Amino acid sequence: MASNIRDIQDIELLRHYHLDKTNPDTWVDEEDLPSWVHDDDINTDHGGRVTPRERRTNSIDEDFALSEQMDMLGLVKGNIFMGKNVRGDTNLISSTQKSFNPQRYLYAVHADTSYDDLCVGVDRLKGSIDQRSSALKVLVQNNFDRFVSAKNVIDSVYDDMKEKTLNETQDYGTHRLNTILRESYGKAHEVINPVLERREKIDKLRSTVGLLEPYRLFFNLPNTLLESIKQGKYQLAAKDYTKGKLLLAQAFPATTPSVASDTASAHSSSSTLIETKRRVFDKVWSEVERIVARLRADLESQLEEPWRGMEEHERNIKLLFELDTKTDPVWHCLSSQYRWIKKIMSESFDEQIVLVEELRKSDEYQQSQNITLTGRTALFKQILGAVNSSEFENQFGKEPEVKLLMAIHTGVKTLSDLLLRLLPDFWKLAVAFMDGKIQKAQKRRTVVDPQRMTQCIAMVKDIIELYSNEMTSILIDSLVLQRPGELDDELLPKQEKSEPEKPEPRRESAVVMAVFLSKIITEVSNCVNDINGLSLRGGAFMILVELMQRLRWKFVKVICMSWGDDARFFYQHEDWTLQAENSQVTLFVGLFYQFHEFCLRSAYRYASIWTAPTEEAVANDDVLAVVPEQYIEKIRDAFLDALYSFLDGLVHLAFADPERPNNGESSGSRSLENLNGGGKKAKAIDITQLDSRILITISNLSELRSVTIPKMLTDFEKTCSVSIAGDGKALIDIVDQLDTILFDDFIKRKTVVATRLITDGILYGGTDWSACPKPTGVQSYMYETLLSLVVVHAQISEIAPPLVFRALSALLINIAQDCLRCFQEVKRFGMGGMLQVTLDMELMNHSLVQYQSASSDEILQMIYEAVDRSYHPEGGENLQVEMAGLKRLLSEAKNSCYVQFKCFKKPK
């Protein structure tokens, strides 16, 4: 009994808290429960159906009862439904179900139970019922007052409800509900009727769609096209458009079969249907054509956009053909590209020209033309030393003339790059158009207009002509500004004066010009050769061939002109610094050789630059780079003229006063220094002295004659493959002439002192050569003359030791000639006079013995003959004895002046 009560309480507990079992596994919030769970007062709907809550409760009860059913007779232990002997429907044998059937229960549970056991089970059942009844009585007894109180409350509530709502006036509480239902019905009618009407329309549309189902793609075509265009899928749009055309052709074939007369009415109705169908299709197709027309316009506008690549243009052209364009998209693209290429090339050219002119007119560039001589020489040496460096532009990029040529080179590179970037795609499209390849690919039987083919070639020629004109303007017309009165074909200004003129407003340095001209002509040559690979037609490429010929000639002339100009004033770069390995020659000679060779190589490079000679594609082969004879002649003339100008500058350096001291000295004693490896001063020579400059210049000429000029001539012949032996011989003759002029001038000035001493000593020294006594020693004039030669020897040995022998040999001849001249003027020599002359000449002859030559010996012999002819001996004189005494005096004289004249001795 207590167990049953506990089961009932558990069920009520589960109902109250909306639980499925007494030990739930998860927590469920109240707001998460269904709405019907909170409706505690209503268990049924208006139709008397069980609410979800009641169904849920019943289900719980049933499940609980079925899961916990025990044997009422107490004969079967545990859950009777777990036993294998249970038969039949469990609802009929469950004591908690209304459909419980005792017979079925006995049959299902106790079919095998004996009678005695059943009797025992009946007794147990009766006892259980009695216990339950007593329990209910106890329950009623314990809660009777509650039952009474609840009954009173219920009656009171019922009376109150009956008085207010549960009466006939309120339709027993249903008046308000009926009103709401009627209003709901009206509103539902208003809502449902349009839905039903729409449903009817939907049915009609569904039937129509069923008929047009095969053409669904066609009717969706406008939306499909718009979506594809919006996503940029133009190829898909063109494909859908082609499918739409096919569907339209299938829907309305060109020919239809004839219809019999007995089916005329059916044919009439079919015609009406086809006409209706056609109108629908035409409406859709007109929308498609409107969309496609807008797409065609967009694609044609894209053909005019130059920033798009040629691949994209070709794709758009194919799309336009697929979209049945009425115009020729290829020609439209070519025309647009042609106009844009000319426009961008012209604009780029104008920008570069403006930049070059601004640099040329800038104050910085104008001031650079008046740079000081010291600064110009230092800059020239730096530039010449870095001509082969990859950092040349970075190192000298701030120099105004470098800036200018860099701007010109940038302009040429920009225009060449533009041509190489734009022309190949343009020509590729033009060839495809002229050959009809695009039309064939689209299976269009279109014959290309010959006039348009001619126009295509003309457009290409026009672009090439524009490039050629721009290059001509930059590199030929305005590359180098000519000076007033200077002819274009003139290589070098004529030099009528031996002394160079004052510097004129200078152009860019030949070295800087050569560096950038090499880059420029290489840039243009590469561009021309690349264009040659396109195999242009109609003579377009020959425009570039002519351009290259003009550029080569112009560049050769420009470099020859600058070469000559710099050579004329190259003497300004002489700073009188001696070479470390050859202290008799200045660095000036090596600097000129480096400059001369660089200009020669640069000029020949311009003349021999290779370009394709015809429109046919030709591989770059150096064998084809044949230099015309006129180029070689131009280079040869410039080569020789520059050398002659340089030689004139050397002479000018020797005779003109130096404009500045070397090594930055500002005092009057300008010194020339040669620094050894340790940084010590080897010698200091006063270059303000004419003799010093002449001796150094003679040494430089000697270096030129023996080493530098032969090397230059050999280099020229190897470079240009031309022999200039005749010109070389003439050049050496000029060097010899200049050497003779300078040397003779030096000897002449040095001979003046000796001549005055000899003349004064022989003719005006008060000596009576006819009656003078026997000699006691060498006369003073001879000592003084030999001492003057010691000074000359010291001077030459300090500056140019190799010139000592040559100079003293020449001076010896001149002194001997002066002696001969003076002695020839003496009418009579006595014994003393003759012996004095012999003593003096023998001392001179012995002191300068290593400088004697056939000429000096001959003159000395002539002196003795002249004295002998004027000699009148006196009686009683023993010549042999006198000559012995003379030898003794000569020996004493040599010993006494050994130290003074030791420099004349040949080094051991």
PDB file of C-alpha atoms in Angstrom, residues 353-486:
ATOM      1  CA  ILE A 353      62.897  68.072 -74.779  1.00  0.00           C
ATOM      2  CA  VAL A 354      61.644  70.461 -72.107  1.00  0.00           C
ATOM      3  CA  LEU A 355      63.807  68.770 -69.497  1.00  0.00           C
ATOM      4  CA  VAL A 356      66.908  68.938 -71.700  1.00  0.00           C
ATOM      5  CA  GLU A 357      66.342  72.596 -72.537  1.00  0.00           C
ATOM      6  CA  GLU A 358      65.800  73.472 -68.882  1.00  0.00           C
ATOM      7  CA  LEU A 359      69.088  71.829 -67.962  1.00  0.00           C
ATOM      8  CA  ARG A 360      70.895  73.550 -70.829  1.00  0.00           C
ATOM      9  CA  LYS A 361      69.567  76.969 -69.814  1.00  0.00           C
ATOM     10  CA  SER A 362      70.041  76.464 -66.088  1.00  0.00           C
ATOM     11  CA  ASP A 363      72.419  78.720 -64.197  1.00  0.00           C
ATOM     12  CA  GLU A 364      74.319  75.702 -62.968  1.00  0.00           C
ATOM     13  CA  TYR A 365      75.089  74.583 -66.511  1.00  0.00           C
ATOM     14  CA  GLN A 366      76.031  78.084 -67.633  1.00  0.00           C
ATOM     15  CA  GLN A 367      78.364  78.507 -64.689  1.00  0.00           C
ATOM     16  CA  SER A 368      80.001  75.162 -65.421  1.00  0.00           C
ATOM     17  CA  GLN A 369      81.134  76.547 -68.772  1.00  0.00           C
ATOM     18  CA  ASN A 370      83.279  79.073 -66.878  1.00  0.00           C
ATOM     19  CA  ILE A 371      84.876  76.623 -64.474  1.00  0.00           C
ATOM     20  CA  THR A 372      88.393  77.491 -63.390  1.00  0.00           C
ATOM     21  CA  LEU A 373      91.327  75.894 -65.146  1.00  0.00           C
ATOM     22  CA  THR A 374      92.428  74.067 -61.995  1.00  0.00           C
ATOM     23  CA  GLY A 375      88.969  72.658 -61.364  1.00  0.00           C
ATOM     24  CA  ARG A 376      88.528  71.694 -65.015  1.00  0.00           C
ATOM     25  CA  THR A 377      91.815  69.764 -65.055  1.00  0.00           C
ATOM     26  CA  ALA A 378      91.043  67.901 -61.826  1.00  0.00           C
ATOM     27  CA  LEU A 379      87.548  67.005 -63.079  1.00  0.00           C
ATOM     28  CA  PHE A 380      88.897  65.940 -66.452  1.00  0.00           C
ATOM     29  CA  LYS A 381      91.378  63.537 -64.866  1.00  0.00           C
ATOM     30  CA  GLN A 382      88.703  62.040 -62.634  1.00  0.00           C
ATOM     31  CA  ILE A 383      86.321  61.563 -65.527  1.00  0.00           C
ATOM     32  CA  LEU A 384      88.971  60.081 -67.806  1.00  0.00           C
ATOM     33  CA  GLY A 385      89.989  57.652 -65.082  1.00  0.00           C
ATOM     34  CA  ALA A 386      86.400  56.440 -64.562  1.00  0.00           C
ATOM     35  CA  VAL A 387      85.158  56.114 -68.161  1.00  0.00           C
ATOM     36  CA  ASN A 388      85.022  52.312 -67.907  1.00  0.00           C
ATOM     37  CA  SER A 389      83.516  52.246 -64.433  1.00  0.00           C
ATOM     38  CA  SER A 390      79.959  51.061 -63.897  1.00  0.00           C
ATOM     39  CA  GLU A 391      79.576  53.791 -61.267  1.00  0.00           C
ATOM     40  CA  PHE A 392      80.364  56.595 -63.697  1.00  0.00           C
ATOM     41  CA  GLU A 393      76.894  58.136 -63.561  1.00  0.00           C
ATOM     42  CA  ASN A 394      76.669  57.854 -59.786  1.00  0.00           C
ATOM     43  CA  GLN A 395      80.114  59.365 -59.349  1.00  0.00           C
ATOM     44  CA  PHE A 396      79.664  62.329 -61.710  1.00  0.00           C
ATOM     45  CA  GLY A 397      75.868  62.555 -61.858  1.00  0.00           C
ATOM     46  CA  LYS A 398      75.881  65.960 -60.162  1.00  0.00           C
ATOM     47  CA  GLU A 399      78.078  67.574 -62.821  1.00  0.00           C
ATOM     48  CA  PRO A 400      75.935  69.808 -65.075  1.00  0.00           C
ATOM     49  CA  GLU A 401      77.252  68.433 -68.384  1.00  0.00           C
ATOM     50  CA  VAL A 402      76.774  64.865 -67.134  1.00  0.00           C
ATOM     51  CA  LYS A 403      73.241  65.753 -66.044  1.00  0.00           C
ATOM     52  CA  LEU A 404      72.497  67.112 -69.498  1.00  0.00           C
ATOM     53  CA  LEU A 405      73.765  64.042 -71.348  1.00  0.00           C
ATOM     54  CA  MET A 406      72.067  61.746 -68.841  1.00  0.00           C
ATOM     55  CA  ALA A 407      68.801  63.533 -69.593  1.00  0.00           C
ATOM     56  CA  ILE A 408      69.347  63.054 -73.339  1.00  0.00           C
ATOM     57  CA  HIS A 409      70.177  59.382 -72.802  1.00  0.00           C
ATOM     58  CA  THR A 410      67.083  58.971 -70.618  1.00  0.00           C
ATOM     59  CA  GLY A 411      64.937  60.569 -73.312  1.00  0.00           C
ATOM     60  CA  VAL A 412      66.320  58.247 -75.988  1.00  0.00           C
ATOM     61  CA  LYS A 413      65.850  55.207 -73.755  1.00  0.00           C
ATOM     62  CA  THR A 414      62.306  56.230 -72.883  1.00  0.00           C
ATOM     63  CA  LEU A 415      61.280  56.675 -76.516  1.00  0.00           C
ATOM     64  CA  SER A 416      63.012  53.449 -77.583  1.00  0.00           C
ATOM     65  CA  ASP A 417      61.360  51.503 -74.778  1.00  0.00           C
ATOM     66  CA  LEU A 418      57.990  52.955 -75.746  1.00  0.00           C
ATOM     67  CA  LEU A 419      58.470  51.901 -79.356  1.00  0.00           C
ATOM     68  CA  LEU A 420      59.578  48.389 -78.379  1.00  0.00           C
ATOM     69  CA  ARG A 421      56.693  48.040 -75.944  1.00  0.00           C
ATOM     70  CA  LEU A 422      53.940  49.296 -78.213  1.00  0.00           C
ATOM     71  CA  LEU A 423      54.910  48.549 -81.818  1.00  0.00           C
ATOM     72  CA  PRO A 424      55.276  44.718 -81.608  1.00  0.00           C
ATOM     73  CA  ASP A 425      51.725  44.216 -80.307  1.00  0.00           C
ATOM     74  CA  PHE A 426      50.378  46.718 -82.787  1.00  0.00           C
ATOM     75  CA  TRP A 427      52.171  45.036 -85.691  1.00  0.00           C
ATOM     76  CA  LYS A 428      51.077  41.588 -84.518  1.00  0.00           C
ATOM     77  CA  LEU A 429      47.451  42.691 -84.563  1.00  0.00           C
ATOM     78  CA  ALA A 430      47.912  44.441 -87.898  1.00  0.00           C
ATOM     79  CA  VAL A 431      49.411  41.305 -89.475  1.00  0.00           C
ATOM     80  CA  ALA A 432      46.567  39.186 -88.116  1.00  0.00           C
ATOM     81  CA  PHE A 433      44.126  41.686 -89.592  1.00  0.00           C
ATOM     82  CA  MET A 434      45.826  41.887 -92.990  1.00  0.00           C
ATOM     83  CA  ASP A 435      46.168  38.097 -93.243  1.00  0.00           C
ATOM     84  CA  GLY A 436      42.580  37.565 -92.114  1.00  0.00           C
ATOM     85  CA  LYS A 437      43.623  35.192 -89.323  1.00  0.00           C
ATOM     86  CA  ILE A 438      41.111  36.532 -86.808  1.00  0.00           C
ATOM     87  CA  GLN A 439      38.267  36.349 -89.333  1.00  0.00           C
ATOM     88  CA  LYS A 440      39.209  32.787 -90.235  1.00  0.00           C
ATOM     89  CA  ALA A 441      39.352  31.810 -86.576  1.00  0.00           C
ATOM     90  CA  GLN A 442      35.803  33.135 -86.181  1.00  0.00           C
ATOM     91  CA  LYS A 443      34.663  31.393 -89.404  1.00  0.00           C
ATOM     92  CA  ARG A 444      33.635  34.683 -90.956  1.00  0.00           C
ATOM     93  CA  ARG A 445      33.866  34.970 -94.689  1.00  0.00           C
ATOM     94  CA  THR A 446      35.067  38.540 -94.774  1.00  0.00           C
ATOM     95  CA  VAL A 447      37.483  39.825 -97.400  1.00  0.00           C
ATOM     96  CA  VAL A 448      39.948  42.359 -95.991  1.00  0.00           C
ATOM     97  CA  ASP A 449      39.747  45.692 -97.745  1.00  0.00           C
ATOM     98  CA  PRO A 450      43.042  46.276 -99.646  1.00  0.00           C
ATOM     99  CA  GLN A 451      42.808  49.955 -98.849  1.00  0.00           C
ATOM    100  CA  ARG A 452      42.772  49.187 -95.147  1.00  0.00           C
ATOM    101  CA  MET A 453      45.769  46.888 -95.559  1.00  0.00           C
ATOM    102  CA  THR A 454      47.607  49.805 -97.123  1.00  0.00           C
ATOM    103  CA  GLN A 455      46.491  52.031 -94.263  1.00  0.00           C
ATOM    104  CA  CYS A 456      47.831  49.518 -91.724  1.00  0.00           C
ATOM    105  CA  ILE A 457      51.273  49.620 -93.309  1.00  0.00           C
ATOM    106  CA  ALA A 458      51.035  53.410 -93.518  1.00  0.00           C
ATOM    107  CA  MET A 459      50.219  53.624 -89.808  1.00  0.00           C
ATOM    108  CA  VAL A 460      53.255  51.509 -88.922  1.00  0.00           C
ATOM    109  CA  LYS A 461      55.445  53.667 -91.157  1.00  0.00           C
ATOM    110  CA  ASP A 462      53.991  56.759 -89.548  1.00  0.00           C
ATOM    111  CA  ILE A 463      54.894  55.488 -86.057  1.00  0.00           C
ATOM    112  CA  ILE A 464      58.416  54.615 -87.221  1.00  0.00           C
ATOM    113  CA  GLU A 465      58.709  57.996 -88.921  1.00  0.00           C
ATOM    114  CA  LEU A 466      57.633  59.724 -85.712  1.00  0.00           C
ATOM    115  CA  TYR A 467      60.305  57.849 -83.746  1.00  0.00           C
ATOM    116  CA  SER A 468      62.888  58.695 -86.397  1.00  0.00           C
ATOM    117  CA  ASN A 469      61.968  62.380 -86.351  1.00  0.00           C
ATOM    118  CA  GLU A 470      62.173  62.491 -82.563  1.00  0.00           C
ATOM    119  CA  MET A 471      65.562  60.823 -82.547  1.00  0.00           C
ATOM    120  CA  THR A 472      66.697  63.222 -85.257  1.00  0.00           C
ATOM    121  CA  SER A 473      65.541  66.196 -83.226  1.00  0.00           C
ATOM    122  CA  ILE A 474      67.217  65.015 -80.019  1.00  0.00           C
ATOM    123  CA  LEU A 475      70.407  63.469 -81.367  1.00  0.00           C
ATOM    124  CA  ILE A 476      71.109  65.283 -84.628  1.00  0.00           C
ATOM    125  CA  ASP A 477      69.560  68.731 -84.585  1.00  0.00           C
ATOM    126  CA  SER A 478      70.157  69.746 -80.968  1.00  0.00           C
ATOM    127  CA  LEU A 479      72.696  67.328 -79.499  1.00  0.00           C
ATOM    128  CA  VAL A 480      75.541  69.861 -79.758  1.00  0.00           C
ATOM    129  CA  LEU A 481      74.895  73.574 -80.115  1.00  0.00           C
ATOM    130  CA  GLN A 482      77.096  74.989 -82.881  1.00  0.00           C
ATOM    131  CA  ARG A 483      79.135  78.048 -82.333  1.00  0.00           C
ATOM    132  CA  PRO A 484      78.567  81.142 -84.430  1.00  0.00           C
ATOM    133  CA  GLY A 485      80.103  80.813 -87.877  1.00  0.00           C
ATOM    134  CA  GLU A 486      80.808  77.088 -87.461  1.00  0.00           C
TER     135      GLU A 486
END
